Amino acid sequence: MATTEAVAPTDFIRSIVEEDLRTGKFAGRVQTRFPPEPNGYLHIGHAKAISIDFGIAQDYGGQCNLRFDDTNPVKEEEEFVDAIQNDIRWLGYDWGDRLFYASDYFEQLYQWAVQLIKDGQAYVDSLSPDQVKEHRGAFGTPGVESPYRNRSVAENLDLFERMRAGEFPDGAHVLRAKIDMTSGNMNLRDPVMYRILHATHHRTGDAWCIYPMYDFAHGQSDSIERVTYSLCDVAYEEHRPLYDWFLDQLGIFHPQQLEFARLNLTHTILSKRYLARLVREGHVRGWDDPRMPTLAGLRRRGYTPEAIRDFMNRVGVAKSPTTVEIALLEHCLRQDLNLRAPRVMAVLDPLRVVIENYPVDQVEEVAAENNPEDPGMGSRRLPFSRVLYIERDDFREAPPKKWFRLSPGAEVRLKHAYFITCREVVKDESGEVVELRCTYDPESRGGSTPDGRRVKGTLHWVSAGHAAPAEVRMYDHLFTKPDPSDVPEGQDFTVNLNPNSLQVLTGCLVEPGLAGQAPGSRYQFLRQGYYCLDPDSTPEKLVFNQSVTLRDSWAKIEKANE
RNA sequence: UCGGGGAUAGUUUAAUCGGCAAAACAUCUGACUCUGGAUCAGAAAUUCGGGGUUCGAAUCCCUGUCCCCGAGCCA
C-alpha cells in the first residue's frame, strides 16, 4: 500500500534539535513530553502538539513522555485521563511505561518551594485576591510591592508549613516568588507559586490542601523527567523567563522551552470552552458528535489517524498565528481512504427502476471489484434482478447540458452490471416521478457490449429484493463562515452555526454485504463519498456517517450553469 | 499605554553563507476513465510599506504599518 505520509517534516524546532545534536548540547539526548491537563477532551489542535512532541522524539531516536498536568484539583477528572490516553494511542503514539503526573512530584515541588523561601526568593503573601490584582498593576504601569513581601524567612517557613497543614481557609495566603513588581512582563511581578485549595485531587485525594501553580510545576516536572525540549504554544513564550528563573534559582537540570503556533482551522472552533458550550447548549449531540473537531468526533466521523498525521505534517510548524483551510484536512482524508476504503454501492435517495425485459424471478450475481486502486483487495458478488433502485438525482426528465446520466431515451451503464435505457417515466397524481421503466441489453453484461458502443454515464444501484435499509447522516461544516468569530456587534459565534450541518437521510438502501459489519468500518459509497459505520447501528438498521464527499466535478458544472 | 511574538501566491509552508522565489491544498483549463471518483497535463497567483548597504536582498541595516498574545490564587 502506498504511504500517504510522503511529506518529510522540516521546521525550525527540528533545526534546533539537529544543531544541538551536532554540538552535543544535551549529550545527544532527545526527550520530549506531551502535558495535557485532564480537564476535557482532546481536539485536533492537541493533535498538532502530540504530533510535534511525539514526532520529534521519534525522528531523532528519543522518547516522549505523557504527563498529566494535574495541578488544579477543582477542574480535573479521572474520566479525562482515560479518554486522553485512548485518543493518543488511537493517533498512533506510544509513551511506553513513561506515564507521569505532575502530582507525582508534589512533595519534591514542596521541598523546592521551601528551598526558595530559605534562599529569600519566595514569601507568603496574605493579601486578598483582589488586593493582589490591584498591586500587580496594569500594562503601562508598574505594580507595587505587597506589605508582606519582606517577612522573615522564619515567618515564611512557619506560614507555609501551616498552609500545608490546612490551618487556613482557601484564599487566606499564597506563596509568591520574589522577583520584580515593576517588570514589563506581568509573569515576573511576583507570580503566585502555591494557593490554598481544600479540594480532593483525583490522584492524591485529600493529602494536600495547597497546590502548585502551572508555572511552579511545569518546568520542574520537565526537569525531573530530564526533558530536553519542552515544546509548547506561543502563549507560553512570555512565561519562559519565569520557567528559566525557577530552574536557575533551584540549580537543577534545565530543559529548553521552545514555542510554536497553535493550530486554527476554518469553519470550526478549537477552544475547549466554546466546544463545551456547543455540547452543553445542545448544538451538537455530544463530545464525539461527528461534527466536532475533537479526536473522538473525528474518529466517529471516519477520520483515520493516518490522515490526521499526514495533515499535521503538511501544516508544518512555525510561530506565526495562522488558520488552515479545513479543505486540506478533508483532502488528507480522501487521499488516505482512496487507497484503503472498499467501494460499495449505496442509494441514498432511491428511485425504483423496473427492467421490463429482464425475467421476473431471475437473480444473477455480478462481480464487483472492491477497490480499483488496490486489486489485492479482491472482489465481491452482487445480486442483480428485475427491480432495482438508483439514485433519484441520477435521473432528469429534462436533462441539462452535458448530462451524462439517465433521462428519457438515454442509455447508461449500471456499474458492474448492464447497460439500461429509459423507456418510460411513471408518475403519481402529484406529478412526482415514482418509477422508471427501462430495458437492458443482455449483451452488455460486465459493462461493455460486443459492438463496442460507449455510454458516458455509469450509475450505482442496488437490487430491490436484496438491499439493506440504512440511515445516513450527512454532514457539512459546523459553521457557515470560515471564521466563526466574525459576528455582528453584540452577538457571538453561535449565530454562525450552520443550520444544515447535519442532515439525516432515512430510507437509504445499501448493498447486502454491509449488514453485520463492525462499527467504525469505512467505505467509499461509489460516486458519492466516504462513509463510516456508526455505533448507533442495529441489526435492523445500519447507520452511516458521511466522512467526506468525493470531489464532485458535476456539481461544479451545474453551479457554473446557473 | 507597556511587554512579548509574528508578517513569502487565496491558504499553509520551503528557499543551505546575501546568489534564478518553490511545493502542497484551493481555484481555473484540458486529457483519460466501467466512479463526472482516482490519475495525468497545463494555467493563473507570492516576498507588508518606505528608505539604505550591495554587482546582487525574502534574507543585512534604518523606519513605518498591520496582526496575535499578555494584567487567574487557570493551564
Coordinates of N, CA and C in Angstrom, one line a residue, chain A residues 357-463:
Chain A
N357 N -37.5 -6.1 -19.7 CA -37.2 -7.3 -20.5 C -36.3 -8.2 -19.7
Y358 N -36.3 -8.0 -18.3 CA -35.5 -9.0 -17.5 C -36.5 -9.9 -16.9
P359 N -36.2 -11.2 -16.9 CA -37.1 -12.2 -16.4 C -37.5 -11.9 -14.9
V360 N -38.8 -12.1 -14.7 CA -39.4 -11.7 -13.4 C -38.7 -12.3 -12.1
D361 N -38.4 -13.6 -12.1 CA -37.9 -14.2 -10.9 C -36.4 -14.4 -11.0
Q362 N -35.8 -13.9 -12.0 CA -34.3 -14.2 -12.1 C -33.5 -13.3 -11.2
V363 N -32.5 -13.9 -10.6 CA -31.5 -13.2 -9.8 C -30.1 -13.7 -10.3
E364 N -29.3 -12.8 -10.7 CA -27.9 -13.3 -11.0 C -26.9 -12.5 -10.3
E365 N -25.7 -13.0 -10.2 CA -24.7 -12.3 -9.5 C -23.7 -11.7 -10.4
V366 N -23.3 -10.4 -10.2 CA -22.3 -9.8 -11.0 C -21.1 -9.6 -10.1
A367 N -19.9 -9.6 -10.7 CA -18.7 -9.4 -9.9 C -18.4 -8.0 -9.8
A368 N -17.9 -7.6 -8.7 CA -17.6 -6.2 -8.4 C -16.2 -6.1 -7.7
E369 N -15.3 -5.3 -8.3 CA -14.0 -5.1 -7.6 C -14.2 -4.3 -6.4
N370 N -13.4 -4.6 -5.3 CA -13.6 -3.9 -4.1 C -12.8 -2.6 -4.1
N371 N -11.8 -2.5 -4.8 CA -11.0 -1.2 -4.9 C -10.1 -1.2 -6.1
P372 N -10.5 -0.4 -7.1 CA -9.7 -0.3 -8.3 C -8.3 0.2 -8.0
E373 N -8.0 0.9 -6.9 CA -6.7 1.3 -6.6 C -5.8 0.2 -6.0
D374 N -6.5 -0.9 -5.6 CA -5.7 -2.0 -5.0 C -6.4 -3.3 -5.3
P375 N -5.9 -3.9 -6.4 CA -6.5 -5.2 -6.8 C -6.4 -6.3 -5.7
G376 N -5.4 -6.1 -4.8 CA -5.3 -7.0 -3.7 C -6.5 -7.1 -2.8
M377 N -7.3 -6.1 -2.9 CA -8.5 -6.1 -2.0 C -9.6 -7.0 -2.6
G378 N -9.4 -7.6 -3.7 CA -10.3 -8.6 -4.2 C -11.6 -8.1 -4.8
S379 N -12.5 -9.0 -4.9 CA -13.8 -8.6 -5.4 C -15.0 -9.3 -4.7
R380 N -16.2 -8.9 -5.0 CA -17.3 -9.5 -4.3 C -18.4 -9.7 -5.4
R381 N -19.5 -10.4 -5.0 CA -20.5 -10.6 -6.0 C -21.8 -9.9 -5.5
L382 N -22.5 -9.3 -6.4 CA -23.6 -8.5 -6.1 C -24.9 -9.1 -6.8
P383 N -26.0 -9.1 -6.1 CA -27.2 -9.6 -6.8 C -27.8 -8.6 -7.7
F384 N -28.2 -9.1 -8.9 CA -28.9 -8.2 -9.8 C -30.3 -8.8 -10.2
S385 N -31.3 -8.0 -10.3 CA -32.6 -8.5 -10.5 C -33.4 -7.5 -11.3
R386 N -34.7 -7.9 -11.6 CA -35.6 -7.1 -12.4 C -35.9 -5.7 -11.8
V387 N -36.0 -5.7 -10.5 CA -36.4 -4.4 -9.8 C -35.2 -3.9 -9.0
L388 N -34.8 -2.7 -9.4 CA -33.6 -2.1 -8.8 C -34.0 -0.7 -8.2
Y389 N -33.0 -0.1 -7.5 CA -33.1 1.3 -7.1 C -31.9 2.0 -7.6
I390 N -32.1 3.2 -8.1 CA -31.0 4.0 -8.5 C -31.2 5.3 -7.7
E391 N -30.2 6.2 -7.8 CA -30.2 7.5 -7.1 C -31.2 8.4 -7.8
R392 N -32.2 8.9 -7.1 CA -33.1 9.8 -7.7 C -32.4 11.0 -8.5
D393 N -31.3 11.4 -7.9 CA -30.6 12.5 -8.5 C -29.9 12.1 -9.8
D394 N -29.9 10.8 -10.2 CA -29.2 10.4 -11.4 C -30.2 10.3 -12.6
F395 N -31.4 10.8 -12.3 CA -32.4 10.9 -13.4 C -32.9 12.3 -13.6
R396 N -33.0 12.7 -14.8 CA -33.6 14.0 -15.1 C -34.5 13.9 -16.3
E397 N -35.8 14.3 -16.1 CA -36.7 14.2 -17.2 C -36.4 15.1 -18.3
A398 N -35.9 16.3 -17.9 CA -35.4 17.2 -18.9 C -33.9 17.5 -18.6
P399 N -33.1 16.7 -19.2 CA -31.6 16.8 -18.9 C -31.0 18.1 -19.3
P400 N -30.2 18.6 -18.4 CA -29.5 19.9 -18.7 C -28.3 19.5 -19.7
K401 N -27.6 20.5 -20.1 CA -26.4 20.3 -21.0 C -25.4 19.5 -20.3
K402 N -24.7 18.7 -21.0 CA -23.6 17.9 -20.5 C -24.0 16.8 -19.5
W403 N -25.3 16.5 -19.5 CA -25.9 15.5 -18.6 C -25.5 14.1 -19.1
F404 N -24.7 13.3 -18.4 CA -24.3 12.0 -18.8 C -25.2 10.9 -18.3
R405 N -26.0 11.3 -17.3 CA -26.8 10.2 -16.6 C -28.1 9.9 -17.3
L406 N -29.0 9.3 -16.5 CA -30.2 8.8 -17.1 C -31.3 9.9 -17.4
S407 N -32.0 9.8 -18.6 CA -33.1 10.6 -18.9 C -33.9 9.9 -19.9
P408 N -35.1 10.3 -20.2 CA -35.9 9.5 -21.2 C -35.2 9.2 -22.5
G409 N -35.1 7.9 -22.8 CA -34.5 7.5 -24.0 C -33.0 7.3 -23.9
A410 N -32.4 7.8 -22.8 CA -30.9 7.7 -22.7 C -30.5 6.3 -22.2
E411 N -29.3 6.0 -22.6 CA -28.7 4.7 -22.2 C -27.5 5.0 -21.3
V412 N -27.5 4.3 -20.1 CA -26.4 4.4 -19.2 C -25.9 3.0 -18.8
R413 N -24.8 3.0 -18.1 CA -24.3 1.7 -17.6 C -24.6 1.6 -16.1
L414 N -25.1 0.5 -15.7 CA -25.2 0.2 -14.2 C -23.9 -0.4 -13.8
K415 N -23.2 0.2 -13.0 CA -21.8 -0.2 -12.6 C -21.8 -1.7 -12.3
H416 N -20.8 -2.4 -12.9 CA -20.6 -3.8 -12.8 C -21.6 -4.7 -13.4
A417 N -22.7 -4.1 -14.0 CA -23.8 -4.9 -14.5 C -24.1 -4.7 -16.0
Y418 N -25.2 -4.1 -16.3 CA -25.6 -3.9 -17.7 C -25.9 -2.5 -18.1
F419 N -26.0 -2.3 -19.4 CA -26.5 -1.1 -20.0 C -28.0 -1.1 -19.8
I420 N -28.6 0.0 -19.5 CA -30.0 0.1 -19.5 C -30.5 1.4 -20.2
T421 N -31.7 1.3 -20.8 CA -32.2 2.5 -21.5 C -33.6 2.9 -20.9
C422 N -33.8 4.1 -20.6 CA -35.0 4.5 -20.0 C -36.1 4.6 -21.1
R423 N -37.2 3.8 -20.9 CA -38.3 3.8 -21.9 C -39.5 4.6 -21.5
E424 N -39.7 4.7 -20.2 CA -41.0 5.3 -19.7 C -40.8 5.8 -18.3
V425 N -41.5 7.0 -18.1 CA -41.4 7.6 -16.8 C -42.8 7.5 -16.1
V426 N -42.8 6.9 -15.0 CA -44.1 6.7 -14.3 C -44.2 7.7 -13.1
K427 N -45.3 8.5 -13.1 CA -45.5 9.5 -12.1 C -46.8 9.2 -11.3
D428 N -46.8 9.8 -10.1 CA -48.0 9.7 -9.3 C -48.9 10.9 -9.6
E429 N -50.1 11.0 -8.9 CA -51.0 12.0 -9.2 C -50.4 13.4 -9.1
S430 N -49.5 13.6 -8.1 CA -48.9 14.9 -7.9 C -47.8 15.2 -8.9
G431 N -47.6 14.3 -9.8 CA -46.6 14.5 -10.9 C -45.2 14.1 -10.5
E432 N -45.0 13.5 -9.3 CA -43.7 13.1 -8.9 C -43.3 11.8 -9.6
V433 N -42.1 11.7 -10.1 CA -41.6 10.5 -10.7 C -41.5 9.4 -9.6
V434 N -42.2 8.3 -9.8 CA -42.1 7.2 -8.8 C -41.4 6.0 -9.4
E435 N -41.3 5.9 -10.7 CA -40.7 4.7 -11.2 C -40.2 4.9 -12.6
L436 N -39.2 4.2 -13.0 CA -38.7 4.3 -14.3 C -38.8 2.9 -14.9
R437 N -39.4 2.8 -16.1 CA -39.5 1.6 -16.9 C -38.3 1.6 -17.8
C438 N -37.5 0.6 -17.7 CA -36.3 0.5 -18.6 C -36.1 -0.8 -19.2
T439 N -35.3 -0.9 -20.2 CA -34.9 -2.2 -20.8 C -33.4 -2.3 -20.7
Y440 N -32.9 -3.5 -20.6 CA -31.5 -3.7 -20.6 C -31.0 -4.4 -21.8
D441 N -29.7 -4.3 -22.0 CA -29.1 -5.0 -23.2 C -28.4 -6.3 -22.6
P442 N -28.9 -7.5 -22.8 CA -28.3 -8.7 -22.3 C -26.9 -8.9 -22.7
E443 N -26.5 -8.3 -23.8 CA -25.2 -8.4 -24.4 C -24.1 -7.6 -23.6
S444 N -24.7 -6.7 -22.8 CA -23.8 -5.7 -22.1 C -23.3 -6.1 -20.7
R445 N -23.6 -7.3 -20.4 CA -23.2 -7.8 -19.1 C -21.7 -7.6 -18.8
G446 N -21.4 -7.1 -17.6 CA -20.0 -6.8 -17.3 C -19.6 -5.4 -17.6
G447 N -20.5 -4.7 -18.4 CA -20.3 -3.3 -18.6 C -19.8 -2.9 -20.0
S448 N -19.8 -3.8 -20.9 CA -19.5 -3.4 -22.3 C -20.2 -4.3 -23.2
T449 N -20.3 -3.8 -24.5 CA -21.1 -4.6 -25.5 C -20.2 -5.0 -26.6
P450 N -20.6 -6.1 -27.3 CA -19.8 -6.6 -28.4 C -19.6 -5.6 -29.5
D451 N -20.5 -4.7 -29.7 CA -20.4 -3.7 -30.7 C -19.5 -2.5 -30.3
G452 N -19.0 -2.6 -29.1 CA -18.1 -1.5 -28.6 C -18.8 -0.2 -28.4
R453 N -20.1 -0.2 -28.3 CA -20.8 1.1 -28.1 C -20.5 1.7 -26.7
R454 N -20.3 3.0 -26.7 CA -19.9 3.7 -25.5 C -21.1 4.4 -24.8
V455 N -21.1 4.4 -23.5 CA -22.1 5.3 -22.8 C -21.2 6.2 -21.9
K456 N -21.8 7.4 -21.7 CA -21.0 8.4 -20.9 C -21.2 8.2 -19.4
G457 N -22.4 7.7 -19.1 CA -22.7 7.7 -17.7 C -22.7 6.3 -17.1
T458 N -22.2 6.2 -15.8 CA -22.3 4.9 -15.1 C -22.9 5.2 -13.8
L459 N -23.9 4.5 -13.4 CA -24.7 4.7 -12.2 C -24.5 3.6 -11.2
H460 N -24.6 4.0 -9.9 CA -24.6 2.9 -8.9 C -26.1 2.6 -8.6
W461 N -26.3 1.4 -8.0 CA -27.6 0.8 -7.9 C -27.7 -0.2 -6.8
V462 N -28.8 -0.6 -6.4 CA -29.0 -1.8 -5.5 C -30.2 -2.6 -6.0
S463 N -30.2 -3.9 -5.7 CA -31.3 -4.8 -6.1 C -32.3 -4.6 -5.0

